[in-house]
Coordinates of C-alpha atoms in Angstrom, one line a residue:
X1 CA 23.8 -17.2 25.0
X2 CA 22.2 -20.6 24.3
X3 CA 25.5 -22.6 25.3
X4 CA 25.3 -21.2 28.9
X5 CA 21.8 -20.3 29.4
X6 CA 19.6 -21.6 32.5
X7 CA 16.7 -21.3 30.4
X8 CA 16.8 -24.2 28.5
X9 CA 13.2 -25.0 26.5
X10 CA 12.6 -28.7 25.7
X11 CA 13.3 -29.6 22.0
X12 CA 11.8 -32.9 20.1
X13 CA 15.7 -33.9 20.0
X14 CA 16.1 -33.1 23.9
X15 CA 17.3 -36.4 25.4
X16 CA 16.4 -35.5 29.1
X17 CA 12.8 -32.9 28.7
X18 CA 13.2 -31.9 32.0
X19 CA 14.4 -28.5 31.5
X20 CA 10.5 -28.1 30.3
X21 CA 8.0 -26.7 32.2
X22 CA 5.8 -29.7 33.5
X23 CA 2.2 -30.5 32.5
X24 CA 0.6 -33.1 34.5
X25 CA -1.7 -35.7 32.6
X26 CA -5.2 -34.7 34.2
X27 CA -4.3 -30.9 33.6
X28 CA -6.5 -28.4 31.7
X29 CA -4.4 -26.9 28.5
X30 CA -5.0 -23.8 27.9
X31 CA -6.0 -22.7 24.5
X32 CA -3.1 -20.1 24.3
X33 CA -1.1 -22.0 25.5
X34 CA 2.0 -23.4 23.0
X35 CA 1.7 -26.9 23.8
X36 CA -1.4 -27.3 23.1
X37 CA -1.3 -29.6 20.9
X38 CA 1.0 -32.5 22.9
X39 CA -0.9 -35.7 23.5
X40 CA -1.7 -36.9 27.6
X41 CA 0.7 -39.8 26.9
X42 CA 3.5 -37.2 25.9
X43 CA 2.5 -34.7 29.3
X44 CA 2.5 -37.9 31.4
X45 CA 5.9 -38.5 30.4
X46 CA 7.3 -35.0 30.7
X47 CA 5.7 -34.9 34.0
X48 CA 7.4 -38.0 35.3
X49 CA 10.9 -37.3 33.2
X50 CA 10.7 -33.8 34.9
X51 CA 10.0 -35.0 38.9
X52 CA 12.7 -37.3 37.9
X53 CA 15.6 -34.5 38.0
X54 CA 17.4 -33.5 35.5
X55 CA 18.2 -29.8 37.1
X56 CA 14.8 -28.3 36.0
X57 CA 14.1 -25.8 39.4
X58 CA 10.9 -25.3 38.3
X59 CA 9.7 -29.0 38.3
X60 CA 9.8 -28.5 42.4
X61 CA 7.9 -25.8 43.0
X62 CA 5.5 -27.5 40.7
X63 CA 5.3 -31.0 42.0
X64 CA 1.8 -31.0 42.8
X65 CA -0.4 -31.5 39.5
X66 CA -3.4 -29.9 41.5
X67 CA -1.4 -26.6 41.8
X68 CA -1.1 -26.3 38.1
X69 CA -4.9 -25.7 37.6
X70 CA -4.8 -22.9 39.6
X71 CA -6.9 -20.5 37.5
X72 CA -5.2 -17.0 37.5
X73 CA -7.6 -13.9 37.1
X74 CA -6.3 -11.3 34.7
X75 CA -6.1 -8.5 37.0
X76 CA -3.9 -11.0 39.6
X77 CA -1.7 -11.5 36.6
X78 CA -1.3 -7.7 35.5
X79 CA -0.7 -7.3 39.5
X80 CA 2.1 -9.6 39.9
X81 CA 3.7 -8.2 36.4
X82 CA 3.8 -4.7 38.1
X83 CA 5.7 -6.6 41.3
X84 CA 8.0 -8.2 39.5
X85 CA 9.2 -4.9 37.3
X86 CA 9.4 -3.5 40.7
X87 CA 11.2 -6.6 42.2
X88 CA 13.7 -6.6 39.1
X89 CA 14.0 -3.5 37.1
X90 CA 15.1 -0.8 39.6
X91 CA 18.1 -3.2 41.0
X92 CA 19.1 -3.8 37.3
X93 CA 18.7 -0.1 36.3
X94 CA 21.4 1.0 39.0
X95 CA 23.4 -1.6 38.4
X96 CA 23.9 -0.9 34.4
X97 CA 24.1 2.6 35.6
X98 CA 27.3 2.2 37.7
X99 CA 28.4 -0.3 35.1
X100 CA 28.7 2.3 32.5
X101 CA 30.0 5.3 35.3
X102 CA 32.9 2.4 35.9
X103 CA 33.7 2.3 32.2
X104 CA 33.7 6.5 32.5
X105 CA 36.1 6.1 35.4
X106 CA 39.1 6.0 33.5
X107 CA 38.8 8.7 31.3
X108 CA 37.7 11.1 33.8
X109 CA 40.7 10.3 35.5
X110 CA 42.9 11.4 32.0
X111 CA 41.4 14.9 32.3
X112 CA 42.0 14.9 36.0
X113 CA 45.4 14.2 34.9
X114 CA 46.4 10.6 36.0
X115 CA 48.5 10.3 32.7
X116 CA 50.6 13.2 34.2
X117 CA 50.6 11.8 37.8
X118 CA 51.5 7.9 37.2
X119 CA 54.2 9.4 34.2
X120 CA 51.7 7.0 31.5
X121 CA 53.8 7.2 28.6
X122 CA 53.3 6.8 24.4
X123 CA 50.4 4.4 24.3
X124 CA 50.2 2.6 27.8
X125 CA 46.9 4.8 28.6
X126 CA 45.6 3.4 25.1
X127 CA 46.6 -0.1 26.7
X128 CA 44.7 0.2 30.2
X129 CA 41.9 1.1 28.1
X130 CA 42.1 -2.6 25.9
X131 CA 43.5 -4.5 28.8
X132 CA 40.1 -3.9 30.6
X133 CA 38.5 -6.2 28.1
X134 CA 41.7 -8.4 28.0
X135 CA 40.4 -9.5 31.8
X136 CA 36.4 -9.5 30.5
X137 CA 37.3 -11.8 27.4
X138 CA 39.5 -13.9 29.5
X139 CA 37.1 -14.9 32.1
X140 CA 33.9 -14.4 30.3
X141 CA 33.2 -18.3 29.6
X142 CA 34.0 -19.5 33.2
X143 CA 31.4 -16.8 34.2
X144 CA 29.0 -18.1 32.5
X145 CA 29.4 -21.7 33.5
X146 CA 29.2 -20.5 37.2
X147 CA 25.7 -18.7 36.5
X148 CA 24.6 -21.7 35.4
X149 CA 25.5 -23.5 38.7
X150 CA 25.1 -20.7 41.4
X151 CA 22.4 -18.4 42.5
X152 CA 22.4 -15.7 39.8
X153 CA 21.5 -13.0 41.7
X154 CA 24.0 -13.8 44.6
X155 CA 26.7 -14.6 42.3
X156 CA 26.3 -11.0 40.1
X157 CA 26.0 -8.9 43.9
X158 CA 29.1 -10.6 44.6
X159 CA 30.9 -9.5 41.4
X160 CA 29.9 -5.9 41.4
X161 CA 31.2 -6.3 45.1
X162 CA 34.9 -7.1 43.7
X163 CA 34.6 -5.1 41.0
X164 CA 33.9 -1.9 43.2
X165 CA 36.7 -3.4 45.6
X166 CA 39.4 -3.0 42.5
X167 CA 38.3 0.3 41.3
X168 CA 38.6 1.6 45.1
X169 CA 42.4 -0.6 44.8
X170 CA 43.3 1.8 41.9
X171 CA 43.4 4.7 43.9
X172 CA 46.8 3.7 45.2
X173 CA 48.3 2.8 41.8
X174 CA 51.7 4.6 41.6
X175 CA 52.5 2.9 37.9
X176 CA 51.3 1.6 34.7
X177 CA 51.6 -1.9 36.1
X178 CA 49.6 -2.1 39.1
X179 CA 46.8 -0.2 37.3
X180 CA 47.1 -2.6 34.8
X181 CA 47.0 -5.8 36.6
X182 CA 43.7 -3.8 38.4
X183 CA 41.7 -2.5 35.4
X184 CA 41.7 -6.2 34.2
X185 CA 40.5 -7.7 37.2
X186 CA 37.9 -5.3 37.0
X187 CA 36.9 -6.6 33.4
X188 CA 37.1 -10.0 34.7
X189 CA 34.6 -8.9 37.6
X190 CA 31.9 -6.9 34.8
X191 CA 32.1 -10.1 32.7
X192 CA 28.7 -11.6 34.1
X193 CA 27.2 -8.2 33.4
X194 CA 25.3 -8.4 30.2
X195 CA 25.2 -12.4 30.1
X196 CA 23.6 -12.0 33.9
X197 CA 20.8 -9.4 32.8
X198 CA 19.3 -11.3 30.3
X199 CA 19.5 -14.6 31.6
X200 CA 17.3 -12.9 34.8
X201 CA 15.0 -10.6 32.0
X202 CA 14.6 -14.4 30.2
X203 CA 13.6 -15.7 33.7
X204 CA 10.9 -13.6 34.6
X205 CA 9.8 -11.9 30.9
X206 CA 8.2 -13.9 28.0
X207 CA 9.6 -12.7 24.6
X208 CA 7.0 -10.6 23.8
X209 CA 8.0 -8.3 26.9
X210 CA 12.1 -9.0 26.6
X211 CA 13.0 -5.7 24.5
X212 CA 10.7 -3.3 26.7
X213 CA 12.4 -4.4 30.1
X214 CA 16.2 -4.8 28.7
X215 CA 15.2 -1.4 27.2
X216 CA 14.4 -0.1 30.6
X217 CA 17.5 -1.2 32.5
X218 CA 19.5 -0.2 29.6
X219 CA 18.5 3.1 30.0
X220 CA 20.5 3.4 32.8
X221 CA 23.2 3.3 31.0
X222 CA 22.2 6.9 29.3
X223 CA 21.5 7.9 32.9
X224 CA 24.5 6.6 34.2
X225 CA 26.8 8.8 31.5
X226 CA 24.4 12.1 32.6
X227 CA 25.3 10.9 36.5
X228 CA 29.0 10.2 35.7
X229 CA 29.2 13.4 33.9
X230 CA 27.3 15.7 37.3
X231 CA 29.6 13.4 40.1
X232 CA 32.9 14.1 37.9
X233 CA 31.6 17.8 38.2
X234 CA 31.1 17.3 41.9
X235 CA 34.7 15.3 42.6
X236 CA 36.5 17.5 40.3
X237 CA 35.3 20.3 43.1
X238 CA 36.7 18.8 46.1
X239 CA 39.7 20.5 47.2
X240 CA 41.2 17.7 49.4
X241 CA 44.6 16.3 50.2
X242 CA 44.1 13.8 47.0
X243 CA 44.4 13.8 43.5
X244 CA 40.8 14.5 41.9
X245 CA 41.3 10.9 40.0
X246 CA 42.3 9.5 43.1
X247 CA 38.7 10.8 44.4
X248 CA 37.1 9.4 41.5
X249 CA 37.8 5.6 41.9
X250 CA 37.2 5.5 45.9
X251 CA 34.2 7.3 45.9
X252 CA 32.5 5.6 42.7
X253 CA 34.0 2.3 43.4
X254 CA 32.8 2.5 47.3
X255 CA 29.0 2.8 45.4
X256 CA 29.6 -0.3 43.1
X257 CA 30.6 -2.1 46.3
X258 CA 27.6 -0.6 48.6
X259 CA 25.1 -1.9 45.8
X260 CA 26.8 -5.1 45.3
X261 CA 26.1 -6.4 48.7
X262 CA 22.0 -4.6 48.6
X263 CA 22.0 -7.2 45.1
X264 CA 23.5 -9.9 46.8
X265 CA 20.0 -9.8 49.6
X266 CA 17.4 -8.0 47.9
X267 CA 17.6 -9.9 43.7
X268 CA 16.4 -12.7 44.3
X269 CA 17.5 -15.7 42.3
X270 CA 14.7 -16.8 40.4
X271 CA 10.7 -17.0 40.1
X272 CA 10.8 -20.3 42.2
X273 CA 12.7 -19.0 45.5
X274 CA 11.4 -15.5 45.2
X275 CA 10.9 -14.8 49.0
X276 CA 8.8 -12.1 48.5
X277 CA 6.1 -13.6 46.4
X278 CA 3.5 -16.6 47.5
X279 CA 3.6 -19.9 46.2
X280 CA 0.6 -19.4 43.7
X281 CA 2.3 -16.0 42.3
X282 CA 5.7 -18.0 41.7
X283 CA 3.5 -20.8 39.9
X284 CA 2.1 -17.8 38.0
X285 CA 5.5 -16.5 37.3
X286 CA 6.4 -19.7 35.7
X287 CA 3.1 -20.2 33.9
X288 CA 3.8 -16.3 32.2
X289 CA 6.7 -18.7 29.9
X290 CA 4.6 -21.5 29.5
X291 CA 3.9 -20.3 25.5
X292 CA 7.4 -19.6 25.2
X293 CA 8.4 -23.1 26.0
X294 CA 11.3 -22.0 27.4
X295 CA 11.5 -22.6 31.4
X296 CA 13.0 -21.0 34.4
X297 CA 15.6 -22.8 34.7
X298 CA 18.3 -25.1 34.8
X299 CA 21.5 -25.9 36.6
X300 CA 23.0 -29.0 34.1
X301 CA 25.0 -28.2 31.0
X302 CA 23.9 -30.3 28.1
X303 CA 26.8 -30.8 25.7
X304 CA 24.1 -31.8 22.8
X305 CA 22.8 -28.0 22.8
X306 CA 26.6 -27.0 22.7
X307 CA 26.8 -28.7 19.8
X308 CA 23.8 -27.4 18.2
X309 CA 24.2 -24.1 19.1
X310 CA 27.9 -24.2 17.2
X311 CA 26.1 -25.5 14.2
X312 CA 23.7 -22.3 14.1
X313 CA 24.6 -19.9 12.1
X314 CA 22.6 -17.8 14.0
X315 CA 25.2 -18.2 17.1
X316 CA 27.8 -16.4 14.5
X317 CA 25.7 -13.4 12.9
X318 CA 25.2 -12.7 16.3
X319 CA 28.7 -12.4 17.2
X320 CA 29.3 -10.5 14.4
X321 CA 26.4 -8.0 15.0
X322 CA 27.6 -7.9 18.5
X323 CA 31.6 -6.8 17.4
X324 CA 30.1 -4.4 15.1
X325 CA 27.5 -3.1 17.2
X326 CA 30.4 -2.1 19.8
X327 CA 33.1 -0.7 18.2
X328 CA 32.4 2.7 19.3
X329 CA 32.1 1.8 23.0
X330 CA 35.9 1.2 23.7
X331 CA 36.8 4.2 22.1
X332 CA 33.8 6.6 23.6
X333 CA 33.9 5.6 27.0
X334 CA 37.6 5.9 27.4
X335 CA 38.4 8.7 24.8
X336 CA 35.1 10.7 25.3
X337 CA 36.1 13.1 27.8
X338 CA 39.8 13.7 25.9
X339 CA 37.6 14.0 22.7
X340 CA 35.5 17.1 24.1
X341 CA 38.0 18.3 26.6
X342 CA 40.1 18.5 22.7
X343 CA 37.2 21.2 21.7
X344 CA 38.7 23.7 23.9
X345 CA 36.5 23.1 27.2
X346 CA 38.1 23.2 30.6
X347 CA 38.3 20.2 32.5
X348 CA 34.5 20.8 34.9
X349 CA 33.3 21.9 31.9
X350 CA 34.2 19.0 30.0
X351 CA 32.4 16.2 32.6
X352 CA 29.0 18.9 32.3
X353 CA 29.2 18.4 28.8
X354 CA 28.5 14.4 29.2
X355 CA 25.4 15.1 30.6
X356 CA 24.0 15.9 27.5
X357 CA 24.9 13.0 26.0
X358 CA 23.5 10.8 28.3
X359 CA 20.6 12.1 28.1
X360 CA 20.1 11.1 24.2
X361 CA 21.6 8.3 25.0
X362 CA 18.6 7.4 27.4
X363 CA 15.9 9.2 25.2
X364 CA 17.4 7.2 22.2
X365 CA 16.9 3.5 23.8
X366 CA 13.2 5.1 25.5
X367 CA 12.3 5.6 21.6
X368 CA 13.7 2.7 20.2
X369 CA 12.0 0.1 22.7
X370 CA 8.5 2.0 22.0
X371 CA 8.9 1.5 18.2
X372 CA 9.5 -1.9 18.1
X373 CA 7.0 -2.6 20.9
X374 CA 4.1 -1.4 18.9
X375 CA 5.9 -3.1 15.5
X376 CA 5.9 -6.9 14.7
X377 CA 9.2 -8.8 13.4
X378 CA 11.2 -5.0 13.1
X379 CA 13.9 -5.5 15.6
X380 CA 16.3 -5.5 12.4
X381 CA 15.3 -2.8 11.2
X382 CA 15.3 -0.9 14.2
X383 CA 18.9 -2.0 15.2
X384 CA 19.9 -0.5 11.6
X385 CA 18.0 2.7 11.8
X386 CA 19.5 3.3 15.6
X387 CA 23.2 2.1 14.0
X388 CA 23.2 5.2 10.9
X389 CA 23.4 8.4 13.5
X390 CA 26.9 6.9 15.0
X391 CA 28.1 6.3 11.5
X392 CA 27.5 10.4 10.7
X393 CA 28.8 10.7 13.8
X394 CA 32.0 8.9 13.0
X395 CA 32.0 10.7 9.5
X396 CA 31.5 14.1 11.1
X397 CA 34.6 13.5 14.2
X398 CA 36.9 12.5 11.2
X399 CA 36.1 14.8 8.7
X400 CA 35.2 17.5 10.1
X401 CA 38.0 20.5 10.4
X402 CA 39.5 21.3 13.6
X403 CA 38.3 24.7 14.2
X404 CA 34.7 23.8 13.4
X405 CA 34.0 22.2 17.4
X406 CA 30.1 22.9 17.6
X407 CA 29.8 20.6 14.5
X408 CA 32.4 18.3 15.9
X409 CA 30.6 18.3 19.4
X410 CA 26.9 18.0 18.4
X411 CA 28.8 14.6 16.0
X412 CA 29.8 13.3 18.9
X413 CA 26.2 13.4 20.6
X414 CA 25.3 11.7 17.3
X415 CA 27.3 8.3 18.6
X416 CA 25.2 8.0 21.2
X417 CA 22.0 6.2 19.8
X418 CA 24.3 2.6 18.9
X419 CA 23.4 2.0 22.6
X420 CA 19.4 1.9 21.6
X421 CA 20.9 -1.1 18.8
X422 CA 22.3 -2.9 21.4
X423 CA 19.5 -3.0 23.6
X424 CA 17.4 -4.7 20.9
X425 CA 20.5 -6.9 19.7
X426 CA 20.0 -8.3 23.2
X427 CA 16.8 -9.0 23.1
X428 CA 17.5 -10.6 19.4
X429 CA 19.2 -12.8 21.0
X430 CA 17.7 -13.8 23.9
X431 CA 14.3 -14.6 21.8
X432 CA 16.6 -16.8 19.2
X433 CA 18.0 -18.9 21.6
X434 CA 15.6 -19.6 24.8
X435 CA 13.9 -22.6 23.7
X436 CA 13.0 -24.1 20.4
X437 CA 13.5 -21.9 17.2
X438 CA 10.4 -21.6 16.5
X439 CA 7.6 -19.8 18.1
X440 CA 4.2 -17.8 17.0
X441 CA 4.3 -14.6 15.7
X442 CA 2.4 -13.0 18.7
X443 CA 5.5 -13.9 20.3
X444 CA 7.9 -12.0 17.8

């Protein structure tokens, strides 16, 4: 996250402060603010570093030092916070949503028997399943370089675009191969998924109000599982010309690609070219990070905070938590529907019984974010507490004997809650890495 992030907060070792917010010399400092304590001599020359270049967006919008002292009301500021969850939150909500009914795609398709229809033998449904994230590993560091340099919320409506265009493209698979070659141009495609959501939630959301928004989008996902489930139900009902599987990747992917191109014109890129908000409330969007000290952001790479973010061992537990965190999420997404279809249900029954699941999935995140919004420095123990239902979940789909499927149903609704984890894994990281590592504990 640091190596690629456009938020880049200026560091006492930062060569270039640019990436900083700038204070002109004659400006007021606020008393909450985090920098109140830099001298005018060290403002003047952040303010003439940053007009200077050095890829900081922000220092544009901001080039006159009289709009600075614009003194926001509070009720202007709670205002513009409501536009901007309504400006950000619904687009990213559907979009997680159809992210996670992609992911379902697949293994809808194995009840509505692809395997049978493209002759899949031993383990090659197994390996469409891994070679999906064969495609997102692959490209998922050129993604992130190209966020950095293009419009991010062109750049992700374009690759939910392609990545609806190749799930439609899968319809007319007739083999292992061409399905192949097209489930991991669709990872490529979701690469930019996470990385793109919480480089915009980092753009428009101080740390304080990170977990609560990721929390909300990530909901989607539990929404998007319940949907999945209902539209399987619904295209497992047409009685067309078509395989139902065939039915499932046009019509789903035709949805990705329909809300890629409303992303590409409606997200907007950032709080400074915002079309729909006024030059003072894109100055107040800004000013909301100020006591984060982390920016908006910024379009140059900067090799020294390559190197430093290899060096912090921070960079790796995060990596690991991440691996660890996800395990389950291969296997559920593409196995879930063979697991419960495997307790005896037919095959509409089957997608009505994901519903369910999504719906603790979304109830589990709702919870989670609400906890650690009223708690102070517990995201840990959150993400630990959310973690032990999908180990007794794991316990209770392994152990458990055959014949005893309630048990082995309600322990599979028990691996739902790891997605609650993630969403506060996210924002773990996201308030680790945006700026300096240090910060005050109201902003924990």
């Amino acid at each position: 996250m640091g190596i690629f992030s456009r938020v880049n907060g200026a560091s006492h070792r930062d060569p270039n402060p640019s990436s900083e917010i700038p204070t002109p010399p004659d400006a007021e400092v606020k008393p909450i603010s985090a920098h109140a304590e830099i001298s005018n001599n060290e403002r003047a020359a952040g303010w003439n570093q940053s007009r200077a270049g050095g890829g900081d967006t922000a220092a544009l919008l901001l080039s006159d030092p009289d709009a600075v002292n614009d003194v926001v009301d509070p009720n202007e500021a709670k205002k513009l916070e409501r536009k901007i969850d309504f400006m950000i939150l619904p687009y990213l909500a559907v979009c997680y949503a159809f992210f996670y009914i992609d992911k379902t795609t697949l293994s809808y398709a194995a009840i509505f028997n692809i395997r049978e229809d493209l002759n899949l033998k031993g383990t090659q449904y197994n390996w469409l399943s891994s070679i999906f994230y064969f495609g997102f590993l692959a490209w998922a560091f050129p993604t992130n370089f190209l966020m950095q340099r293009l419009p991010i919320g062109k750049y992700l409506g374009a690759n939910i675009f392609m990545w609806g265009f190749f799930l439609m493209l899968q319809a007319a698979c007739k083999n292992f191969a061409t399905l192949a070659t097209l489930r991991a141009l669709g990872g490529a495609a979701e690469a930019c998924s996470d990385p793109s959501f919480m480089l915009i939630t980092s753009m428009w959301y101080s740390r304080r109000q990170q977990p609560v928004r990721i929390g909300i989008w990530y909901t989607a996902n539990g929404v998007g599982i319940a949907g999945g489930g209902l539209l399987g139900y619904a295209i497992g009902n047409i009685k067309g010309s078509l395989p139902s599987w065939k039915y499932e990747f046009l019509i789903i992917g035709a949805l990705c690609s329909l809300w890629g191109i409303v992303m590409f014109i409606k997200l907007p890129d950032s709080p400074v070219t915002a079309k729909s908000l006024t030059p003072k409330q894109r100055r107040m969007a800004i000013e909301r990070l100020r006591e984060d000290q982390t920016g908006v952001e910024n379009k140059h790479l900067k090799w020294y905070q390559v190197r430093e973010a290899f060096a912090d061992f921070k960079l790796y537990m995060f990596f690991l938590i991440g691996v660890v965190a996800n395990i389950p999420n291969g296997g559920i997404s593409n196995f879930g529907t063979i697991i419960i279809k495997g307790f005896g249900f037919s095959t509409l029954v089957t997608t009505l019984m994901q519903v369910p699941y999504g719906i603790i999935i979304a109830i589990s995140i709702l919870a989670c974010v609400f906890l650690n919004d009223r708690s102070t420095n517990k995201r840990c123990l959150f993400i630990v507490l959310f973690l032990l239902p999908n180990i007794a979940g794991a316990f209770g789909l392994k152990f458990l004997a055959a014949d005893r499927k309630i048990g082995r149903l309600i322990s599979y609704y028990l691996t739902g809650p790891y997605n609650a984890a993630f969403v506060l894994i996210l924002s773990l990281q996201t308030a680790n890495t945006a700026g300096p590592f240090f910060y005050k504990d109201a902003q924990s």
